Short mmCIF file of C-alpha atoms in Angstrom, two decimals:
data_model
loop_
_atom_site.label_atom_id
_atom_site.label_comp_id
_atom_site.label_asym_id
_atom_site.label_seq_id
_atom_site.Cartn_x
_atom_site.Cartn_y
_atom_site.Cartn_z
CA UNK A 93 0.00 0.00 0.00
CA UNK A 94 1.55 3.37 -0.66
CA UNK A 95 1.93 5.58 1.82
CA UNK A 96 -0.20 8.65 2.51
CA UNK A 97 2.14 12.02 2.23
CA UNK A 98 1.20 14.82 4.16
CA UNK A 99 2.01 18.12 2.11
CA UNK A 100 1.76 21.28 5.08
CA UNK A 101 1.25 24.87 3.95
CA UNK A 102 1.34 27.76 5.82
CA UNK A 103 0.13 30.61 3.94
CA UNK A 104 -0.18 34.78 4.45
CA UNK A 105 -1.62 36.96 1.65
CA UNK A 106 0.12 34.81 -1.15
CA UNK A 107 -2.91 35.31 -3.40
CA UNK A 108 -0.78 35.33 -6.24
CA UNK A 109 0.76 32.97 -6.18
CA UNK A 110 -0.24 30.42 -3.85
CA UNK A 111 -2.20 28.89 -7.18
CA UNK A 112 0.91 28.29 -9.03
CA UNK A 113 2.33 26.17 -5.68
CA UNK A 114 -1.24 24.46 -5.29
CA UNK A 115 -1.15 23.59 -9.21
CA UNK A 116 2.59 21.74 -9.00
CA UNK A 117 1.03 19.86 -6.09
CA UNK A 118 -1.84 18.75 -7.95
CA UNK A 119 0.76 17.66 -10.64
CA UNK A 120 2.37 15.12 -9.05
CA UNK A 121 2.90 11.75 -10.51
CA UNK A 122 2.55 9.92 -6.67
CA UNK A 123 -1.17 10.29 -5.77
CA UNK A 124 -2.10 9.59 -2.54
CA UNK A 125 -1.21 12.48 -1.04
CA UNK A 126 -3.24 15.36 1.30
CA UNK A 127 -2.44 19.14 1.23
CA UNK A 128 -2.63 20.97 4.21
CA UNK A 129 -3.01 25.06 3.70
CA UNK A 130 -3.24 27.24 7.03
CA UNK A 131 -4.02 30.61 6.10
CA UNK A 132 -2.54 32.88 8.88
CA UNK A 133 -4.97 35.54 8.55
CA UNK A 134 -4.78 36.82 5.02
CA UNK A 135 -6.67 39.59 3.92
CA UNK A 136 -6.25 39.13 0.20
CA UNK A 137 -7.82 36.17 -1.86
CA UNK A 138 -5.52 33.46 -0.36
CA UNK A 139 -8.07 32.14 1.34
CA UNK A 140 -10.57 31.70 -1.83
CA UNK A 141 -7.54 30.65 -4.18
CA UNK A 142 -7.19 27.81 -2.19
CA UNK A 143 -10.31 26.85 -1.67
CA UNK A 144 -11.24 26.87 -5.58
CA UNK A 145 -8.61 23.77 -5.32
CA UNK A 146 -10.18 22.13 -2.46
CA UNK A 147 -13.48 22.27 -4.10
CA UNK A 148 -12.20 20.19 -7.08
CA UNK A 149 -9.76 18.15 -4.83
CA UNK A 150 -10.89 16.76 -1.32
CA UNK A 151 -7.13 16.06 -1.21
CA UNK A 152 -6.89 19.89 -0.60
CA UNK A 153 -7.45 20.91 3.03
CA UNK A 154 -7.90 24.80 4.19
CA UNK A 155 -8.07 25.50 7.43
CA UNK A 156 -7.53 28.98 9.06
CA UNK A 157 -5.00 29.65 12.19
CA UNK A 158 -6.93 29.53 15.36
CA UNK A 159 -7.58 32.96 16.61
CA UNK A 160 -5.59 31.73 20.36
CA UNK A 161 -2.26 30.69 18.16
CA UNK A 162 -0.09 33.59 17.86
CA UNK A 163 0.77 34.94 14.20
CA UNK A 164 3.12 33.28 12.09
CA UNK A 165 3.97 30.89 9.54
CA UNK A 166 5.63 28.69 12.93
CA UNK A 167 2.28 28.28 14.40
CA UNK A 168 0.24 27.70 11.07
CA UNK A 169 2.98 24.63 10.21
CA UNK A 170 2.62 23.39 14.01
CA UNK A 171 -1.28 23.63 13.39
CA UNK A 172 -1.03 22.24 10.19
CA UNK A 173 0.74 18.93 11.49
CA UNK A 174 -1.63 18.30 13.85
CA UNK A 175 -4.29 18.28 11.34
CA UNK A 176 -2.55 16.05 9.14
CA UNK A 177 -2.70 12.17 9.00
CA UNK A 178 0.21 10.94 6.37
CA UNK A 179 2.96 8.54 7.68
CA UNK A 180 5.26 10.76 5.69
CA UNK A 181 5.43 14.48 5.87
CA UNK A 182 6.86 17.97 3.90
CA UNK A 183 6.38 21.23 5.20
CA UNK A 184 6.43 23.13 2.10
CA UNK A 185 6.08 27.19 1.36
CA UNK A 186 3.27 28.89 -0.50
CA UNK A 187 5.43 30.70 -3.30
CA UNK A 188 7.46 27.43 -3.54
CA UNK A 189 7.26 24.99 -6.97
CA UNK A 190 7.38 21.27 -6.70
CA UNK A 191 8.45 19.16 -10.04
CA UNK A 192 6.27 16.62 -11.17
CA UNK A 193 8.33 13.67 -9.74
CA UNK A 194 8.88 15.26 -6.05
CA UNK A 195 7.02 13.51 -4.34
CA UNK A 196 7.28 10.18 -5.99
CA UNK A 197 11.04 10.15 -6.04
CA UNK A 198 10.83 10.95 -2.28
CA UNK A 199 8.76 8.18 -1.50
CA UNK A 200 10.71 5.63 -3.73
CA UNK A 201 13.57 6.84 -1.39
CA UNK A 202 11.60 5.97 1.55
CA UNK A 203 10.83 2.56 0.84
CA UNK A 204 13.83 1.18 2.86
CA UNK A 205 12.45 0.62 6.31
CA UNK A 206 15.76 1.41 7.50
CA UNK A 207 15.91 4.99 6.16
CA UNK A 208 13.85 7.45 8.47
CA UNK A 209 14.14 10.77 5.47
CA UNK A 210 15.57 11.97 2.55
CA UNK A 211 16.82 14.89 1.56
CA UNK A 212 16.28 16.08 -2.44
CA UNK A 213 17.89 19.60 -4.07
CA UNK A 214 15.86 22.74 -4.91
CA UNK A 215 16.88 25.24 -7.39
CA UNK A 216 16.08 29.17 -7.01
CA UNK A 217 14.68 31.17 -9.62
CA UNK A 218 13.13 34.72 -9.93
CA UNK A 219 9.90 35.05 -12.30
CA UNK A 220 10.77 35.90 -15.84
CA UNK A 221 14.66 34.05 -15.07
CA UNK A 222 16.26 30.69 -15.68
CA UNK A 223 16.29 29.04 -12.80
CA UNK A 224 19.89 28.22 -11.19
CA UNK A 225 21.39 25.81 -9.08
CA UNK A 226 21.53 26.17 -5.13
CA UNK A 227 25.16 25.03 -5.23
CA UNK A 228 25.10 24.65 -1.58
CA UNK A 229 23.39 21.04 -1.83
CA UNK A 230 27.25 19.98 -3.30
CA UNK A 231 28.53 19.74 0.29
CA UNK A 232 26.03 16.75 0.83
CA UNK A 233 27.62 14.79 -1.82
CA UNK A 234 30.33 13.74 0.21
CA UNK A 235 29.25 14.42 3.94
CA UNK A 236 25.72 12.86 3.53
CA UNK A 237 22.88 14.47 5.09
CA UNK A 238 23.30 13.18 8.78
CA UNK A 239 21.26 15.44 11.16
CA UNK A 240 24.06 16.16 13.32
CA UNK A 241 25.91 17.49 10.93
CA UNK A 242 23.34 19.83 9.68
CA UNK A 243 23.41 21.57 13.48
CA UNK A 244 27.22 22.26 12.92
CA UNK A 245 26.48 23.45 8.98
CA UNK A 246 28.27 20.79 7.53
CA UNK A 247 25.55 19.69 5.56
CA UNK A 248 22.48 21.93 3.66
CA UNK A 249 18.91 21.55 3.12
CA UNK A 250 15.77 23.70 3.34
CA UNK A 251 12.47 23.00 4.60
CA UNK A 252 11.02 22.11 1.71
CA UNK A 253 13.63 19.03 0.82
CA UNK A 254 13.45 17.50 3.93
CA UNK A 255 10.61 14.47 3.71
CA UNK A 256 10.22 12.53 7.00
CA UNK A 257 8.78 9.88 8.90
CA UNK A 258 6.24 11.25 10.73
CA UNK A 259 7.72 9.53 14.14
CA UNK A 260 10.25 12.04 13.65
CA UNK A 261 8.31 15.38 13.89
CA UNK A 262 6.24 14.05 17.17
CA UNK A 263 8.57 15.31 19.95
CA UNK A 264 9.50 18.96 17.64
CA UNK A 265 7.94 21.82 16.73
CA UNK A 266 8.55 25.71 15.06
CA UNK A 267 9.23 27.89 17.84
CA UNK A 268 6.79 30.79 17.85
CA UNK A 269 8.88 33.61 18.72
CA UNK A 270 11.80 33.19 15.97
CA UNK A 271 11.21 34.98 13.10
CA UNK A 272 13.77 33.84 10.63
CA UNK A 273 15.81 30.69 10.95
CA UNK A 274 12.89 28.84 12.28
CA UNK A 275 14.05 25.62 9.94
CA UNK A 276 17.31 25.74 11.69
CA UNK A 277 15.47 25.42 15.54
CA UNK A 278 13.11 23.15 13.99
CA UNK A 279 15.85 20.66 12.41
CA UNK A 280 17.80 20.70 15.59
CA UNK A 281 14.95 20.07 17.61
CA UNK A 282 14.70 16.86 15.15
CA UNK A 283 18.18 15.63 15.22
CA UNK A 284 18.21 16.20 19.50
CA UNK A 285 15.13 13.88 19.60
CA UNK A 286 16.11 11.18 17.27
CA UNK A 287 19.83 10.15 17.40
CA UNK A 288 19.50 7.32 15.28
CA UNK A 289 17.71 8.39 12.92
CA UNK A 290 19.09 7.88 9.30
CA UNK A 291 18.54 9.85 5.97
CA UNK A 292 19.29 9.79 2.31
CA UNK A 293 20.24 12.56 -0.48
CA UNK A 294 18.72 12.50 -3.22
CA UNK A 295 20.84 14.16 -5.49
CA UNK A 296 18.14 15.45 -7.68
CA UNK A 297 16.15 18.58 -8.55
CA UNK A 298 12.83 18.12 -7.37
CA UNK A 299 11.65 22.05 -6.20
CA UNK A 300 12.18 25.45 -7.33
CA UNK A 301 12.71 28.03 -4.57
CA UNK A 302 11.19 31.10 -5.63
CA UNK A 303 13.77 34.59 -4.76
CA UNK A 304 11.22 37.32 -4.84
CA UNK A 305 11.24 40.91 -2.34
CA UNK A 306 8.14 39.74 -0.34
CA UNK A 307 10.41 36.96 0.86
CA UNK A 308 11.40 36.69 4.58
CA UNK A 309 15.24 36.12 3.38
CA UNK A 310 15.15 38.79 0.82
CA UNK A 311 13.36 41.55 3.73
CA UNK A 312 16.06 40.68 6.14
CA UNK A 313 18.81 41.65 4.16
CA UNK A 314 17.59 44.89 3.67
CA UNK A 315 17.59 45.35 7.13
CA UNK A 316 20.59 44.80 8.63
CA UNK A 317 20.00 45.53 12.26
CA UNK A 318 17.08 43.10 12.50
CA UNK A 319 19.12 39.99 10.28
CA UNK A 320 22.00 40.32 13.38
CA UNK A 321 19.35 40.17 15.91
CA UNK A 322 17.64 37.12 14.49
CA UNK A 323 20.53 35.51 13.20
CA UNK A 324 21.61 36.21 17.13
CA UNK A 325 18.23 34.90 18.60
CA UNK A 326 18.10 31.83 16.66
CA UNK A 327 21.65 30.54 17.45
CA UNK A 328 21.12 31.43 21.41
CA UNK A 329 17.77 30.00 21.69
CA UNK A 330 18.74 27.00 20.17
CA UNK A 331 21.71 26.85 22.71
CA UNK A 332 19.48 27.44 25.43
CA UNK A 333 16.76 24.41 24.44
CA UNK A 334 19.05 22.02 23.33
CA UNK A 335 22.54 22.88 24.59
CA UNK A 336 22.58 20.13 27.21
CA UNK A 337 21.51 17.41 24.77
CA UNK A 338 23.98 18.04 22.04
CA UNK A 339 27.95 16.96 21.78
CA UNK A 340 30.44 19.36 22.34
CA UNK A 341 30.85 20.32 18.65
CA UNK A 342 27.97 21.42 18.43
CA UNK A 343 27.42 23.37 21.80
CA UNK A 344 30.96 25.21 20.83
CA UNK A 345 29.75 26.38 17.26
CA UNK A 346 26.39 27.10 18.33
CA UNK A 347 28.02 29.28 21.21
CA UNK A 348 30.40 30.75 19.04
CA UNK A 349 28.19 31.56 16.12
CA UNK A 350 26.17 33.53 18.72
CA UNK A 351 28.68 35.30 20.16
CA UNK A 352 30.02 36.54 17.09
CA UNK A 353 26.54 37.96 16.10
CA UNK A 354 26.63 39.58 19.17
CA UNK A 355 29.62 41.26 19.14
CA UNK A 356 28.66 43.01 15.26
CA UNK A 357 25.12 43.86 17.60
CA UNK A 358 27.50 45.51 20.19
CA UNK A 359 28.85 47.60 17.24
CA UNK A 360 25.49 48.84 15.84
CA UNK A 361 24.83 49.95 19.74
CA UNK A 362 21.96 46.86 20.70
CA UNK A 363 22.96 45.33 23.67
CA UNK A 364 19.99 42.65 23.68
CA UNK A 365 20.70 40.87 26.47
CA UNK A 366 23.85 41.91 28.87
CA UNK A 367 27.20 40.54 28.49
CA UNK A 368 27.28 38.50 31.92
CA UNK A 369 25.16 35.57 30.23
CA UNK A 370 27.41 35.73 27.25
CA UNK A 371 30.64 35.79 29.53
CA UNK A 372 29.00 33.13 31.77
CA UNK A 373 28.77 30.48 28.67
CA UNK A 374 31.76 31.31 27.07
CA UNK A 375 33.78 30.41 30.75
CA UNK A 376 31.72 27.41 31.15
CA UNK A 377 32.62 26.13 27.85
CA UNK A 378 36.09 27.75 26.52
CA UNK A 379 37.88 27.80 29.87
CA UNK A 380 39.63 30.53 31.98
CA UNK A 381 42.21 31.55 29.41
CA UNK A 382 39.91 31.50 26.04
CA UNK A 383 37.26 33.26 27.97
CA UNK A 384 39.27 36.52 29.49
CA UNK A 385 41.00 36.84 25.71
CA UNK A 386 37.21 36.94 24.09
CA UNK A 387 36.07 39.78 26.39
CA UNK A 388 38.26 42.36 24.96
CA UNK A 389 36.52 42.17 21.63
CA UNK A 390 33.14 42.38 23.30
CA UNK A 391 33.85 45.12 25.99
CA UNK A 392 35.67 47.05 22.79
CA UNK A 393 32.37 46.55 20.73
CA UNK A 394 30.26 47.67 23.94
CA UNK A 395 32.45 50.54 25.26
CA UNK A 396 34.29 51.44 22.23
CA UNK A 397 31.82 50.72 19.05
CA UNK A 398 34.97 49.64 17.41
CA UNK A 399 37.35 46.17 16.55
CA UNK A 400 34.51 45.06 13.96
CA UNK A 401 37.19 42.40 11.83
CA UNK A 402 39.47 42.02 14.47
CA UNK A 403 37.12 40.96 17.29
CA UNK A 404 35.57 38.80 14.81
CA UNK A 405 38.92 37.29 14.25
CA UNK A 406 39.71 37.02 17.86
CA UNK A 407 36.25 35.44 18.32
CA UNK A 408 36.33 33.24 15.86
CA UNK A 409 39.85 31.99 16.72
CA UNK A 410 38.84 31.06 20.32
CA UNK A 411 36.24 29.99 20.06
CA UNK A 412 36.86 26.58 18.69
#
């Protein structure tokens, strides 16, 4: 019997495009497959774009954020899992475009009992461009696509590659309160909750990623400040949750990728949280010595607004 996929949606006022991501779902060569959409409150036509699908496909199902689940594509996923039934499960995005063999070549993948996901390519492409490769997905080639790699950035993959078991996703969820990066929290939440688990790269082409200025990446890049502070928040939340149940690789970049970001927040004047909590990790983990050289660049960033590429340096040197 082939197994039911479970395709998850979250969608905000992507009226215009959300149809062209519905239509490559309804393309697919595998079949037995449900589409969740969660509309986080749109107040364009996302709501009756989707809908026109579901009324010519009960595999289509739109449901609407509950009013007591804070806004945000986090939640909507979150809501949308629990809605879903498949064994096997994609969060996908709503400006996204699957190729017709996604799914099926995912599944296929799947078949060995023994392999718990699988990991496929995506390529990005702008409307009216070619699309090109996300060279990125070359680093799997070699390193495979083990989950505790992909919490020290050895390996690459986006949301929408990553097909699972759904045993996988039971224990792990989006966190609310992260507003980019929210993959990153999710897939470590994932790897911290099944250690044995075992996945597959596919090295194949099976999504376009759509580049566009409504997207979250594209909007944080303009905005400089707000990328450091979530880039900052991400890395530091994720040492906070999961710190004491990873090795001490990971723990070390995790706490070192933070504290970089922090010290280029120091420069622009945002001082988020204090320094003693920074300090206190960097002792616990780095040691006396390590820890009294890495304060210079962080008191001169505080104090001084200055020692941008040399406290990085510094930073980046002891940290290891």
């Amino acid at each position: 019997m082939q197994p039911l996929v479970s395709v998850i949606i979250p969608a905000f006022n992507r009226g215009k495009l959300i149809g062209e991501t519905l239509a490559s779902v309804a393309a697919q060569q595998y079949k037995n497959w449900e589409c969740i959409v969660v509309d986080d409150g749109s107040d364009d036509d996302t709501l009756q774009v989707a809908g026109n699908f579901a009324a010519s496909d009960a595999r289509f199902k739109i449901f609407s954020r509950p009013g007591h689940l804070k806004k945000g594509a986090n939640n909507s996923r979150n809501f949308g899992f629990q809605q879903s039934s498949g064994s096997l499960v994609l969060f996908f995005d709503s400006d996204d475009l699957m190729l017709p063999g996604k799914l099926l070549l995912q599944v296929e993948s799947l078949a060995d009992p023994g392999i718990d996901y699988c990991v496929d390519r995506f390529d990005n492409f702008s409307d009216g461009e070619r699309p090109q490769p996300e060279w990125a997905f070359d680093e799997n080639l070699n390193a495979g696509v083990a989950l505790r790699d992909y919490v020290v950035h050895e390996v690459f993959w986006g949301t929408i590659n990553f097909m699972g078991r759904r045993d996988l996703f039971l224990k792990s969820e989006f966190h609310e309160d992260l507003k980019s990066g929210q993959e990153y929290y999710f897939f470590t939440s994932v790897a911290v909750n099944n250690p044995k688990a075992k996945g597959v790269f596919l090295n194949r082409t099976l999504s376009l990623r759509r580049i566009h200025s409504a997207s979250i990446q594209q909007e944080q890049r303009s905005l400089a400040v707000a990328r450091l502070e979530n880039k900052f928040a991400v890395y530091w939340k994720v040492l906070e949750d999961f710190g004491p149940s990873l090795d001490d690789r990971a723990v070390k970049y995790l706490l070192r990728s933070a504290v970089v970001f922090y010290h280029k927040l120091l420069l622009a004047g945002k001082n988020l949280i204090g320094l003693r909590p920074i300090y206190t990790e960097i002792f616990r983990k780095f040691g006396m010595q390590k820890g009294l050289t890495s304060i210079a660049p962080l008191l001169a960033g505080r104090y001084l607004r200055m020692g941008d590429r040399w406290g990085s340096a510094v930073l980046n040197r002891n940290l290891k």
